Amino acid sequence: MAGTLNGLLLILYKGPLYKVAVRGCFLGFVFGCGLILSFAETTWTQFGWYMCSLSFFHYSEYLVTAIINPRSLSLDSFLLNHSVEYTVAAVSSWMEFTVEKMLIPDLKQPNWICFVGLVMVLCGEGLRKSAMLTAGSNFNHIVQNEKSQSHVLVTSGVYSFFRHPSYVGWFYWSTGTQIMLCNPVCTVAYSLASWRFFRERVEEEELSLIHFFGEDYIEYKKKVPTGLPFISGIRVNS
């Protein structure tokens, strides 16, 4: 079946479009399997939620990028190959869930903690996509070192609440997935790893933003927080 589908996609789409189609079909398949687990009478309910949230996150990253900034669109926009560390983190969460489910099955029963994680996932996803749509063509998955002619400082919408709403959304989304799975080890590990990654990322990005927009960004920075816990961004001497 998989070979037949792959052959059909190869006939219908050529070159880069074929690669996009394969990834889209794969993510759709994972989402469908997640829905089945979510609504079936099984003890893997929250893992079904996880599969849906993970596949939707990656698919929507590509879709929204195609809408707001098609010039920067590439296969990397799926973020499936984000980094080796990202892949290791994902596999580790699957392993923890499976091992704990076998050894401590009561820990993996759906409860209020799972629903807290689900709410974090939904809110984090919503915030990130709102940030991308608000930023429009100014949004890019890669920190820009050179200012383009169309690059403007966005301070409206969700950016009036947080300086880095897309990072805030991703931070709580990633941590929420592990709370949803009731993975105590990965919840701590994801929180610490995400926090460290975004602390460095925010400082790197704000250096560029200060270079691009000067005093305008510095004033914006004084009024609006990053939104990330204990991360204030690059320090600017008064």
mmCIF file of C-alpha atoms in Angstrom:
data_model
loop_
_atom_site.group_PDB
_atom_site.id
_atom_site.type_symbol
_atom_site.label_atom_id
_atom_site.label_comp_id
_atom_site.label_asym_id
_atom_site.label_seq_id
_atom_site.Cartn_x
_atom_site.Cartn_y
_atom_site.Cartn_z
ATOM 1 C CA MET A 1 0.000 0.000 0.000
ATOM 2 C CA ALA A 2 2.767 2.422 0.958
ATOM 3 C CA GLY A 3 4.685 1.548 -2.216
ATOM 4 C CA THR A 4 1.596 2.103 -4.373
ATOM 5 C CA LEU A 5 0.939 5.498 -2.788
ATOM 6 C CA ASN A 6 4.571 6.490 -3.185
ATOM 7 C CA GLY A 7 4.472 5.518 -6.864
ATOM 8 C CA LEU A 8 1.271 7.481 -7.417
ATOM 9 C CA LEU A 9 2.787 10.586 -5.823
ATOM 10 C CA LEU A 10 5.883 10.204 -7.987
ATOM 11 C CA ILE A 11 3.680 10.151 -11.118
ATOM 12 C CA LEU A 12 1.520 13.114 -10.056
ATOM 13 C CA TYR A 13 4.301 15.318 -8.719
ATOM 14 C CA LYS A 14 7.791 15.959 -10.051
ATOM 15 C CA GLY A 15 10.942 17.211 -8.370
ATOM 16 C CA PRO A 16 10.501 19.265 -5.190
ATOM 17 C CA LEU A 17 6.702 18.905 -5.249
ATOM 18 C CA TYR A 18 7.076 15.141 -4.890
ATOM 19 C CA LYS A 19 9.142 15.586 -1.737
ATOM 20 C CA VAL A 20 6.562 17.991 -0.319
ATOM 21 C CA ALA A 21 3.741 15.572 -1.154
ATOM 22 C CA VAL A 22 5.518 12.652 0.540
ATOM 23 C CA ARG A 23 6.033 14.637 3.727
ATOM 24 C CA GLY A 24 2.469 15.930 3.658
ATOM 25 C CA CYS A 25 1.055 12.418 3.206
ATOM 26 C CA PHE A 26 3.260 11.063 5.975
ATOM 27 C CA LEU A 27 2.133 13.763 8.410
ATOM 28 C CA GLY A 28 -1.496 13.217 7.392
ATOM 29 C CA PHE A 29 -1.121 9.486 8.028
ATOM 30 C CA VAL A 30 0.345 10.122 11.491
ATOM 31 C CA PHE A 31 -2.485 12.567 12.257
ATOM 32 C CA GLY A 32 -5.063 9.976 11.185
ATOM 33 C CA CYS A 33 -3.487 7.281 13.366
ATOM 34 C CA GLY A 34 -3.498 9.758 16.245
ATOM 35 C CA LEU A 35 -7.212 10.405 15.773
ATOM 36 C CA ILE A 36 -7.926 6.675 15.839
ATOM 37 C CA LEU A 37 -6.019 6.261 19.106
ATOM 38 C CA SER A 38 -7.682 9.359 20.558
ATOM 39 C CA PHE A 39 -11.229 8.099 20.058
ATOM 40 C CA ALA A 40 -10.729 4.336 20.330
ATOM 41 C CA GLU A 41 -11.284 2.467 23.591
ATOM 42 C CA THR A 42 -7.618 2.159 24.448
ATOM 43 C CA THR A 43 -5.161 3.156 27.164
ATOM 44 C CA TRP A 44 -3.063 4.985 24.537
ATOM 45 C CA THR A 45 -5.467 7.928 24.326
ATOM 46 C CA GLN A 46 -3.006 10.665 25.236
ATOM 47 C CA PHE A 47 -0.404 9.259 22.861
ATOM 48 C CA GLY A 48 -3.010 9.717 20.145
ATOM 49 C CA TRP A 49 -3.340 13.361 21.205
ATOM 50 C CA TYR A 50 0.429 13.638 21.001
ATOM 51 C CA MET A 51 0.564 12.182 17.476
ATOM 52 C CA CYS A 52 -2.100 14.632 16.324
ATOM 53 C CA SER A 53 -0.384 17.634 17.902
ATOM 54 C CA LEU A 54 3.071 16.694 16.599
ATOM 55 C CA SER A 55 1.957 16.047 13.005
ATOM 56 C CA PHE A 56 -0.253 19.156 12.936
ATOM 57 C CA PHE A 57 2.583 21.319 14.260
ATOM 58 C CA HIS A 58 4.988 20.293 11.501
ATOM 59 C CA TYR A 59 2.418 20.425 8.710
ATOM 60 C CA SER A 60 1.101 23.829 9.777
ATOM 61 C CA GLU A 61 4.637 25.249 9.965
ATOM 62 C CA TYR A 62 4.996 24.569 6.246
ATOM 63 C CA LEU A 63 1.457 25.664 5.378
ATOM 64 C CA VAL A 64 1.591 28.984 7.228
ATOM 65 C CA THR A 65 5.055 29.750 5.831
ATOM 66 C CA ALA A 66 3.667 29.122 2.331
ATOM 67 C CA ILE A 67 0.924 31.661 3.035
ATOM 68 C CA ILE A 68 2.897 34.442 4.703
ATOM 69 C CA ASN A 69 6.386 34.192 3.212
ATOM 70 C CA PRO A 70 6.493 31.916 0.138
ATOM 71 C CA ARG A 71 9.905 33.265 -0.883
ATOM 72 C CA SER A 72 11.489 31.576 2.137
ATOM 73 C CA LEU A 73 9.549 28.327 1.648
ATOM 74 C CA SER A 74 11.565 25.103 1.437
ATOM 75 C CA LEU A 75 11.429 21.504 2.651
ATOM 76 C CA ASP A 76 13.106 22.752 5.831
ATOM 77 C CA SER A 77 9.914 24.723 6.573
ATOM 78 C CA PHE A 78 8.353 21.475 7.820
ATOM 79 C CA LEU A 79 10.991 21.576 10.605
ATOM 80 C CA LEU A 80 11.172 17.782 10.420
ATOM 81 C CA ASN A 81 14.963 18.044 10.203
ATOM 82 C CA HIS A 82 15.210 20.798 12.812
ATOM 83 C CA SER A 83 18.280 19.325 14.510
ATOM 84 C CA VAL A 84 19.776 16.082 15.803
ATOM 85 C CA GLU A 85 18.913 17.215 19.332
ATOM 86 C CA TYR A 86 15.266 17.698 18.363
ATOM 87 C CA THR A 87 15.082 14.175 16.919
ATOM 88 C CA VAL A 88 16.764 12.658 19.979
ATOM 89 C CA ALA A 89 14.328 14.504 22.245
ATOM 90 C CA ALA A 90 11.319 13.193 20.304
ATOM 91 C CA VAL A 91 12.546 9.585 20.319
ATOM 92 C CA SER A 92 13.387 9.847 24.025
ATOM 93 C CA SER A 93 9.825 10.925 24.822
ATOM 94 C CA TRP A 94 8.402 7.941 22.915
ATOM 95 C CA MET A 95 10.752 5.576 24.767
ATOM 96 C CA GLU A 96 9.902 7.034 28.166
ATOM 97 C CA PHE A 97 6.175 6.776 27.513
ATOM 98 C CA THR A 98 6.453 3.148 26.372
ATOM 99 C CA VAL A 99 8.755 1.997 29.192
ATOM 100 C CA GLU A 100 6.716 3.705 31.914
ATOM 101 C CA LYS A 101 3.503 2.374 30.402
ATOM 102 C CA MET A 102 4.839 -1.166 30.730
ATOM 103 C CA LEU A 103 6.339 -0.722 34.196
ATOM 104 C CA ILE A 104 3.963 1.835 35.775
ATOM 105 C CA PRO A 105 0.708 1.611 33.767
ATOM 106 C CA ASP A 106 -1.256 3.645 36.328
ATOM 107 C CA LEU A 107 1.011 6.632 35.615
ATOM 108 C CA LYS A 108 -0.195 6.732 32.028
ATOM 109 C CA GLN A 109 -3.927 6.728 32.718
ATOM 110 C CA PRO A 110 -5.627 9.875 31.306
ATOM 111 C CA ASN A 111 -6.144 12.353 34.155
ATOM 112 C CA TRP A 112 -6.325 16.067 34.847
ATOM 113 C CA ILE A 113 -2.561 16.416 34.340
ATOM 114 C CA CYS A 114 -2.947 15.136 30.770
ATOM 115 C CA PHE A 115 -5.646 17.735 30.127
ATOM 116 C CA VAL A 116 -3.410 20.495 31.502
ATOM 117 C CA GLY A 117 -0.772 19.403 28.994
ATOM 118 C CA LEU A 118 -3.361 19.314 26.208
ATOM 119 C CA VAL A 119 -4.449 22.882 26.991
ATOM 120 C CA MET A 120 -0.789 23.991 26.960
ATOM 121 C CA VAL A 121 -0.311 22.327 23.578
ATOM 122 C CA LEU A 122 -3.402 23.949 22.065
ATOM 123 C CA CYS A 123 -2.632 27.400 23.476
ATOM 124 C CA GLY A 124 1.052 27.185 22.540
ATOM 125 C CA GLU A 125 0.202 26.119 18.986
ATOM 126 C CA GLY A 126 -2.389 28.875 18.663
ATOM 127 C CA LEU A 127 0.018 31.528 19.929
ATOM 128 C CA ARG A 128 2.823 30.457 17.612
ATOM 129 C CA LYS A 129 0.661 30.437 14.511
ATOM 130 C CA SER A 130 -0.898 33.772 15.499
ATOM 131 C CA ALA A 131 2.597 35.220 15.776
ATOM 132 C CA MET A 132 3.568 33.886 12.349
ATOM 133 C CA LEU A 133 0.418 35.254 10.713
ATOM 134 C CA THR A 134 0.787 38.631 12.434
ATOM 135 C CA ALA A 135 4.442 38.975 11.407
ATOM 136 C CA GLY A 136 3.627 37.977 7.838
ATOM 137 C CA SER A 137 6.584 38.226 5.465
ATOM 138 C CA ASN A 138 8.746 39.440 8.370
ATOM 139 C CA PHE A 139 8.667 35.928 9.852
ATOM 140 C CA ASN A 140 11.457 33.512 9.016
ATOM 141 C CA HIS A 141 12.534 30.227 10.597
ATOM 142 C CA ILE A 142 16.151 31.366 10.313
ATOM 143 C CA VAL A 143 17.449 34.376 12.249
ATOM 144 C CA GLN A 144 18.207 37.071 9.658
ATOM 145 C CA ASN A 145 21.522 38.902 9.752
ATOM 146 C CA GLU A 146 20.665 41.328 6.964
ATOM 147 C CA LYS A 147 17.599 43.562 6.814
ATOM 148 C CA SER A 148 15.477 43.248 3.683
ATOM 149 C CA GLN A 149 13.595 46.209 2.195
ATOM 150 C CA SER A 150 10.242 44.782 3.330
ATOM 151 C CA HIS A 151 11.389 44.082 6.888
ATOM 152 C CA VAL A 152 9.466 46.160 9.451
ATOM 153 C CA LEU A 153 9.236 46.120 13.227
ATOM 154 C CA VAL A 154 5.999 44.344 14.196
ATOM 155 C CA THR A 155 4.549 45.487 17.540
ATOM 156 C CA SER A 156 0.817 44.855 17.061
ATOM 157 C CA GLY A 157 -1.397 41.872 17.852
ATOM 158 C CA VAL A 158 0.291 39.214 19.968
ATOM 159 C CA TYR A 159 3.532 41.189 19.654
ATOM 160 C CA SER A 160 2.026 43.842 21.903
ATOM 161 C CA PHE A 161 2.018 41.245 24.712
ATOM 162 C CA PHE A 162 5.268 39.369 24.039
ATOM 163 C CA ARG A 163 8.385 40.344 22.091
ATOM 164 C CA HIS A 164 8.852 36.746 20.936
ATOM 165 C CA PRO A 165 5.373 35.157 20.849
ATOM 166 C CA SER A 166 6.386 32.430 18.380
ATOM 167 C CA TYR A 167 9.085 31.253 20.792
ATOM 168 C CA VAL A 168 6.716 31.485 23.745
ATOM 169 C CA GLY A 169 4.185 29.363 21.883
ATOM 170 C CA TRP A 170 6.773 26.767 20.909
ATOM 171 C CA PHE A 171 8.183 26.630 24.462
ATOM 172 C CA TYR A 172 4.827 25.874 26.076
ATOM 173 C CA TRP A 173 3.800 23.590 23.207
ATOM 174 C CA SER A 174 6.895 21.407 23.599
ATOM 175 C CA THR A 175 6.650 21.250 27.391
ATOM 176 C CA GLY A 176 2.910 20.639 27.145
ATOM 177 C CA THR A 177 3.412 17.565 24.957
ATOM 178 C CA GLN A 178 5.379 15.890 27.733
ATOM 179 C CA ILE A 179 2.939 16.879 30.476
ATOM 180 C CA MET A 180 0.178 15.487 28.244
ATOM 181 C CA LEU A 181 2.079 12.182 28.012
ATOM 182 C CA CYS A 182 2.756 12.178 31.772
ATOM 183 C CA ASN A 183 6.486 11.873 31.064
ATOM 184 C CA PRO A 184 8.117 13.262 34.242
ATOM 185 C CA VAL A 185 11.712 12.868 33.035
ATOM 186 C CA CYS A 186 11.124 14.398 29.602
ATOM 187 C CA THR A 187 8.950 17.172 31.059
ATOM 188 C CA VAL A 188 11.946 18.410 33.052
ATOM 189 C CA ALA A 189 14.408 17.738 30.223
ATOM 190 C CA TYR A 190 12.251 19.457 27.585
ATOM 191 C CA SER A 191 11.689 22.487 29.810
ATOM 192 C CA LEU A 192 15.396 22.950 30.528
ATOM 193 C CA ALA A 193 16.556 22.256 26.962
ATOM 194 C CA SER A 194 13.900 24.529 25.431
ATOM 195 C CA TRP A 195 14.657 27.293 27.922
ATOM 196 C CA ARG A 196 18.375 27.157 27.152
ATOM 197 C CA PHE A 197 17.771 27.079 23.381
ATOM 198 C CA PHE A 198 15.410 30.056 23.427
ATOM 199 C CA ARG A 199 17.619 32.092 25.761
ATOM 200 C CA GLU A 200 20.455 31.867 23.232
ATOM 201 C CA ARG A 201 18.104 32.315 20.277
ATOM 202 C CA VAL A 202 16.476 35.445 21.744
ATOM 203 C CA GLU A 203 19.835 37.086 22.414
ATOM 204 C CA GLU A 204 21.034 36.292 18.887
ATOM 205 C CA GLU A 205 17.845 37.616 17.309
ATOM 206 C CA GLU A 206 17.718 40.770 19.398
ATOM 207 C CA LEU A 207 21.241 41.707 18.358
ATOM 208 C CA SER A 208 20.021 41.700 14.766
ATOM 209 C CA LEU A 209 16.810 43.565 15.617
ATOM 210 C CA ILE A 210 18.689 46.325 17.421
ATOM 211 C CA HIS A 211 20.995 46.591 14.404
ATOM 212 C CA PHE A 212 17.974 46.760 12.064
ATOM 213 C CA PHE A 213 15.696 49.123 14.002
ATOM 214 C CA GLY A 214 17.954 50.851 16.537
ATOM 215 C CA GLU A 215 16.187 53.040 19.096
ATOM 216 C CA ASP A 216 12.730 51.921 17.956
ATOM 217 C CA TYR A 217 13.442 48.340 19.013
ATOM 218 C CA ILE A 218 15.144 49.416 22.234
ATOM 219 C CA GLU A 219 12.030 51.373 23.246
ATOM 220 C CA TYR A 220 9.809 48.427 22.291
ATOM 221 C CA LYS A 221 12.060 46.133 24.319
ATOM 222 C CA LYS A 222 11.640 48.316 27.403
ATOM 223 C CA LYS A 223 7.832 48.152 27.229
ATOM 224 C CA VAL A 224 7.171 44.538 26.228
ATOM 225 C CA PRO A 225 8.580 41.381 27.907
ATOM 226 C CA THR A 226 9.930 38.382 26.007
ATOM 227 C CA GLY A 227 7.157 36.198 27.424
ATOM 228 C CA LEU A 228 9.632 33.433 28.280
ATOM 229 C CA PRO A 229 10.271 32.681 31.969
ATOM 230 C CA PHE A 230 13.484 34.233 33.330
ATOM 231 C CA ILE A 231 14.631 35.338 29.876
ATOM 232 C CA SER A 232 14.964 39.092 29.464
ATOM 233 C CA GLY A 233 16.886 39.131 26.205
ATOM 234 C CA ILE A 234 20.037 41.024 25.270
ATOM 235 C CA ARG A 235 21.104 43.716 27.711
ATOM 236 C CA VAL A 236 21.367 47.216 26.381
ATOM 237 C CA ASN A 237 23.431 49.839 28.195
ATOM 238 C CA SER A 238 21.456 53.004 28.899
#
